[in-house]
Coordinates of C-alpha atoms in Angstrom, one line a residue:
X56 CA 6.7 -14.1 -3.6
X57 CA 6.8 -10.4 -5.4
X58 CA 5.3 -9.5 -8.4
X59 CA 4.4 -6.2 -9.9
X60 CA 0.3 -5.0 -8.8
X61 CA -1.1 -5.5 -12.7
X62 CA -4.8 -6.6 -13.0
X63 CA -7.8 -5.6 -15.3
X64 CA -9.4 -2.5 -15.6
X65 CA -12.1 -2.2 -13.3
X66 CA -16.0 -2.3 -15.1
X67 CA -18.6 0.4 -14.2
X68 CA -20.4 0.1 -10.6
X69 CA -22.4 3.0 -10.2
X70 CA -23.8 6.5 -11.6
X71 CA -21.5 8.5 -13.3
X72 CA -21.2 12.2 -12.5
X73 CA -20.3 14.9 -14.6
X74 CA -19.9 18.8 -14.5
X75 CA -18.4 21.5 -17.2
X76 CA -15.3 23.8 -15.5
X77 CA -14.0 26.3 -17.1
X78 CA -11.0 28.8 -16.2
X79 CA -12.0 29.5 -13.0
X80 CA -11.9 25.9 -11.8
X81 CA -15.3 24.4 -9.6
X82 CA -15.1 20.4 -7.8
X83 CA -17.1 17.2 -8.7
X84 CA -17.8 14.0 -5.8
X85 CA -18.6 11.1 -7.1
X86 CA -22.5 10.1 -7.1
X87 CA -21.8 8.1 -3.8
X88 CA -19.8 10.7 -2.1
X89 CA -16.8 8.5 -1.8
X90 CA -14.1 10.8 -3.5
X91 CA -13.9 14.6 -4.2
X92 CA -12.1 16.2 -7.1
X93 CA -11.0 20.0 -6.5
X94 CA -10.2 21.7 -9.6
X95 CA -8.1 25.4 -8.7
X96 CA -8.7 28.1 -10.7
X97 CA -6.0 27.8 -14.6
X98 CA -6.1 24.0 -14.4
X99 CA -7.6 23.6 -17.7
X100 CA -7.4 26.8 -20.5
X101 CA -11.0 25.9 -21.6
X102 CA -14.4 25.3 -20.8
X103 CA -14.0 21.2 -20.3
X104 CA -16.5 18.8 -19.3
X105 CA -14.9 16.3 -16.4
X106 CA -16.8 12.9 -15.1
X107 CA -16.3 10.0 -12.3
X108 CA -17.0 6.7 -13.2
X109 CA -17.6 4.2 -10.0
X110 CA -15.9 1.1 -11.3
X111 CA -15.3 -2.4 -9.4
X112 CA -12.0 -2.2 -7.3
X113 CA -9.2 -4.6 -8.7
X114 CA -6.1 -3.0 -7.2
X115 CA -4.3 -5.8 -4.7
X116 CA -5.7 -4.6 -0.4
X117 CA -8.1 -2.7 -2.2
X118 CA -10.8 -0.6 -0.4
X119 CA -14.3 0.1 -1.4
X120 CA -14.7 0.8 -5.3
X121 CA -12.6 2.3 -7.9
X122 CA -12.9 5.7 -9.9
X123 CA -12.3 6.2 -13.2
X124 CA -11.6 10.1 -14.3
X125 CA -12.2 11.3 -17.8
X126 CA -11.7 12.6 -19.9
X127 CA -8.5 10.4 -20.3
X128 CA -5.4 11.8 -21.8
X129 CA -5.8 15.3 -20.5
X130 CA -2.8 17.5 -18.8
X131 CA -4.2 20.2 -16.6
X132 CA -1.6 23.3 -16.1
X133 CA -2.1 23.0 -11.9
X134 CA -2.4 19.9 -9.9
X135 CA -5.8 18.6 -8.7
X136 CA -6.2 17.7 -5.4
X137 CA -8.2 13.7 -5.1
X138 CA -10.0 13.6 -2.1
X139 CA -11.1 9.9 -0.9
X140 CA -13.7 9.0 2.1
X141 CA -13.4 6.4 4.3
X142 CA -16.0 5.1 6.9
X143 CA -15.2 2.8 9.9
X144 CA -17.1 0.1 8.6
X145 CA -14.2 -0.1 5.7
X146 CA -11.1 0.8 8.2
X147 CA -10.6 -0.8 12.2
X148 CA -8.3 0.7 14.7
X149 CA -5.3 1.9 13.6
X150 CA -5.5 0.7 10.3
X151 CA -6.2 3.8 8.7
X152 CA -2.7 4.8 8.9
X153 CA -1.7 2.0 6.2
X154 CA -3.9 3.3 3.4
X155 CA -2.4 5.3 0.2
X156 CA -3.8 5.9 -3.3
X157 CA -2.7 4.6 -6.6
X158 CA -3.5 5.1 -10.4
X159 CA -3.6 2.3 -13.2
X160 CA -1.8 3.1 -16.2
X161 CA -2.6 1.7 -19.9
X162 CA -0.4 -1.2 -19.3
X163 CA -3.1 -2.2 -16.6
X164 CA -0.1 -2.0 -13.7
X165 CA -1.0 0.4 -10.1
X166 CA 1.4 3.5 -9.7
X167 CA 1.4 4.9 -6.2
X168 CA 1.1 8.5 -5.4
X169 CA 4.3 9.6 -3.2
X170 CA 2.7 12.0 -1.2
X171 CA -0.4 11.8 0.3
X172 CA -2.3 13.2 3.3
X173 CA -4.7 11.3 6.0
X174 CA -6.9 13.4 8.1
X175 CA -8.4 10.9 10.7
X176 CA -11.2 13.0 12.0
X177 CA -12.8 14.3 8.2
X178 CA -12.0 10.6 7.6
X179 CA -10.3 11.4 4.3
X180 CA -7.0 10.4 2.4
X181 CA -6.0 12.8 -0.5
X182 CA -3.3 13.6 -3.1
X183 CA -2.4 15.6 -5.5
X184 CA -2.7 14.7 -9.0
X185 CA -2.2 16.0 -12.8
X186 CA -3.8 13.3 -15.2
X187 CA -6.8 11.6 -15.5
X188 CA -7.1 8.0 -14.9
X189 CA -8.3 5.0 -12.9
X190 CA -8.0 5.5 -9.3
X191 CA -8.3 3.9 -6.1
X192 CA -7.3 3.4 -2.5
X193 CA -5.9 1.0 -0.8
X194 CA -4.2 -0.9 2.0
X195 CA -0.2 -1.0 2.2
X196 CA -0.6 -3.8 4.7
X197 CA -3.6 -6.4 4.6
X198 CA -3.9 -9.9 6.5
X199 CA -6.1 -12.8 5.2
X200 CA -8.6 -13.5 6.2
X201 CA -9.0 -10.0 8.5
X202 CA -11.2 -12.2 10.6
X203 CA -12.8 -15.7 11.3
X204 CA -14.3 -17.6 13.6
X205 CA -12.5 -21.0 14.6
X206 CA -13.6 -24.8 16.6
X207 CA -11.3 -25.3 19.5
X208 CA -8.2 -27.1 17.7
X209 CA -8.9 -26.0 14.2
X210 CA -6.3 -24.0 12.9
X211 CA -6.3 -21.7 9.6
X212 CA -4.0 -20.5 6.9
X213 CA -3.1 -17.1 6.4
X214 CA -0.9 -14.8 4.9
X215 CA 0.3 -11.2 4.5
X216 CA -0.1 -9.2 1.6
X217 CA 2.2 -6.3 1.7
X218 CA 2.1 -3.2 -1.0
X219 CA 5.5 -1.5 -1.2
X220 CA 6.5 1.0 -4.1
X221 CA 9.7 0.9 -6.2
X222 CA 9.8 4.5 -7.6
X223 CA 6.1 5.0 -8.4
X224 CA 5.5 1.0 -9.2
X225 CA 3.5 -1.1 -7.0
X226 CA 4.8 -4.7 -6.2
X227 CA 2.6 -6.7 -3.9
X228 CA 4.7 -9.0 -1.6
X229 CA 2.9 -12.1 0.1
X230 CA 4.1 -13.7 3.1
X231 CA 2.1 -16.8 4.0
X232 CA 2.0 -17.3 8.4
X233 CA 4.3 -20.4 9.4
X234 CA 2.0 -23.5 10.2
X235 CA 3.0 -24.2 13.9
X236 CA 2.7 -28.1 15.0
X237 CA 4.4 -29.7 17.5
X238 CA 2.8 -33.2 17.2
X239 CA 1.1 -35.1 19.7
X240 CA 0.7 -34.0 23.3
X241 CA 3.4 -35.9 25.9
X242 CA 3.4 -36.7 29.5
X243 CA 6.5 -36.3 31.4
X244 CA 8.1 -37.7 34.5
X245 CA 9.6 -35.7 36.7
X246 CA 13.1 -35.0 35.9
X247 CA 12.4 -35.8 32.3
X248 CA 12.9 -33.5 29.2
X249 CA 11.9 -33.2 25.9
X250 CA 13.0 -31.3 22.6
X251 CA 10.0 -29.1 21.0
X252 CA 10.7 -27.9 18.2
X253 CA 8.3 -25.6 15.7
X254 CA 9.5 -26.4 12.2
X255 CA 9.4 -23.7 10.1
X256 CA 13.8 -22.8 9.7
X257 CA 14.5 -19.2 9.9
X258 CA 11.4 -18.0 12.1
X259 CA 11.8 -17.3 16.0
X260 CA 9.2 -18.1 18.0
X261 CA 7.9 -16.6 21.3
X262 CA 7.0 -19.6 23.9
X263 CA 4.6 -18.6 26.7
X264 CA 7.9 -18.8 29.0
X265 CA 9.0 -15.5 27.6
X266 CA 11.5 -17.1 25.8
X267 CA 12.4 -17.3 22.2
X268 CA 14.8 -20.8 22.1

């Protein structure tokens, strides 16, 4: 199923940090040095007071907390460039390659930011932007649950949450994993077949034969 990424606003969850900026531009980091905001010099004509709210994360593959920027409603004359941290506790492998940004709007729906760059060694993911909002990062690709631990012969559901962007609007796409049952076990004689087949129409399956019929 796709639907558009809409959800709440996010509620404070954290320290807000603040600074004044005038002409000559300055930066701000959030009060648990998640995110960076790097104001040039002529973004804003006057002195301006700026702030970053933590705030819970509601954006669909979601990472860490959100950020809300005030003050809201402002247009600054350059872009600012958004800096977001990552640690490997939130990211494994390769996975860092599949995170973006995105802003909510008023309507409460996630807009993604169409360019954006990862630096895997600083660890960071930034954009530019050039309005103040909620912001947060996230994962374009997530699977639930990432991990689990399973009892010989238990199985588990899971699915595939996949963000993709139409213009600048999110949709989040799930695909639930096929449930793969092919009944009871059966003893055959030689010279004997049998007919396996793994349900689920439309899928292809890999047997551990190397072959996919």
């Amino acid at each position: 199923a796709t639907r558009p990424v809409i959800t709440d606003v996010g509620k404070p969850d954290g320290t807000k940090t603040s600074i004044k900026i005038n002409r000559e531009g300055s930066s701000l980091k959030s009060s648990d040095g998640m995110i960076e905001l790097r104001i040039p010099e002529g973004a804003v004509p006057k002195n301006t007071t700026i702030s970053i709210q933590p705030i819970t994360n509601l954006m669909a593959n979601g990472n860490g907390k959100a950020y809300r920027l005030e003050p809201s409603g402002i247009q600054f004359k350059k872009p600012l460039q958004l800096i977001f941290h990552y640690d490997e506790a939130e990211i494994k492998d390769s996975m860092q390659l599949l995170m973006s940004i995105a802003m909510q709007n008023e309507k409460g729906q996630w807009m993604s930011i169409k360019k954006i760059s990862l630096d895997t060694v600083k660890k960071t993911i930034s954009g530019n932007i050039n309005h103040f909002s909620d912001w947060a990062n996230f994962m374009k690709i997530k699977l639930y649950p990432f991990e689990s631990r399973l009892k010989v012969k238990k199985t588990m559901p899971l699915a595939i949450d996949i963000i993709t962007s139409e213009d600048d609007e999110l949709v989040v796409t799930v695909h639930p994993l096929p449930v793969v049952n092919l009944g009871e076990d059966v003893t055959l004689c030689d010279g004997q077949t049998i007919t396996l087949d793994a349900g689920n129409a439309g899928s292809d399956f890999l047997w551990n034969t190397s072959s996919v019929s």
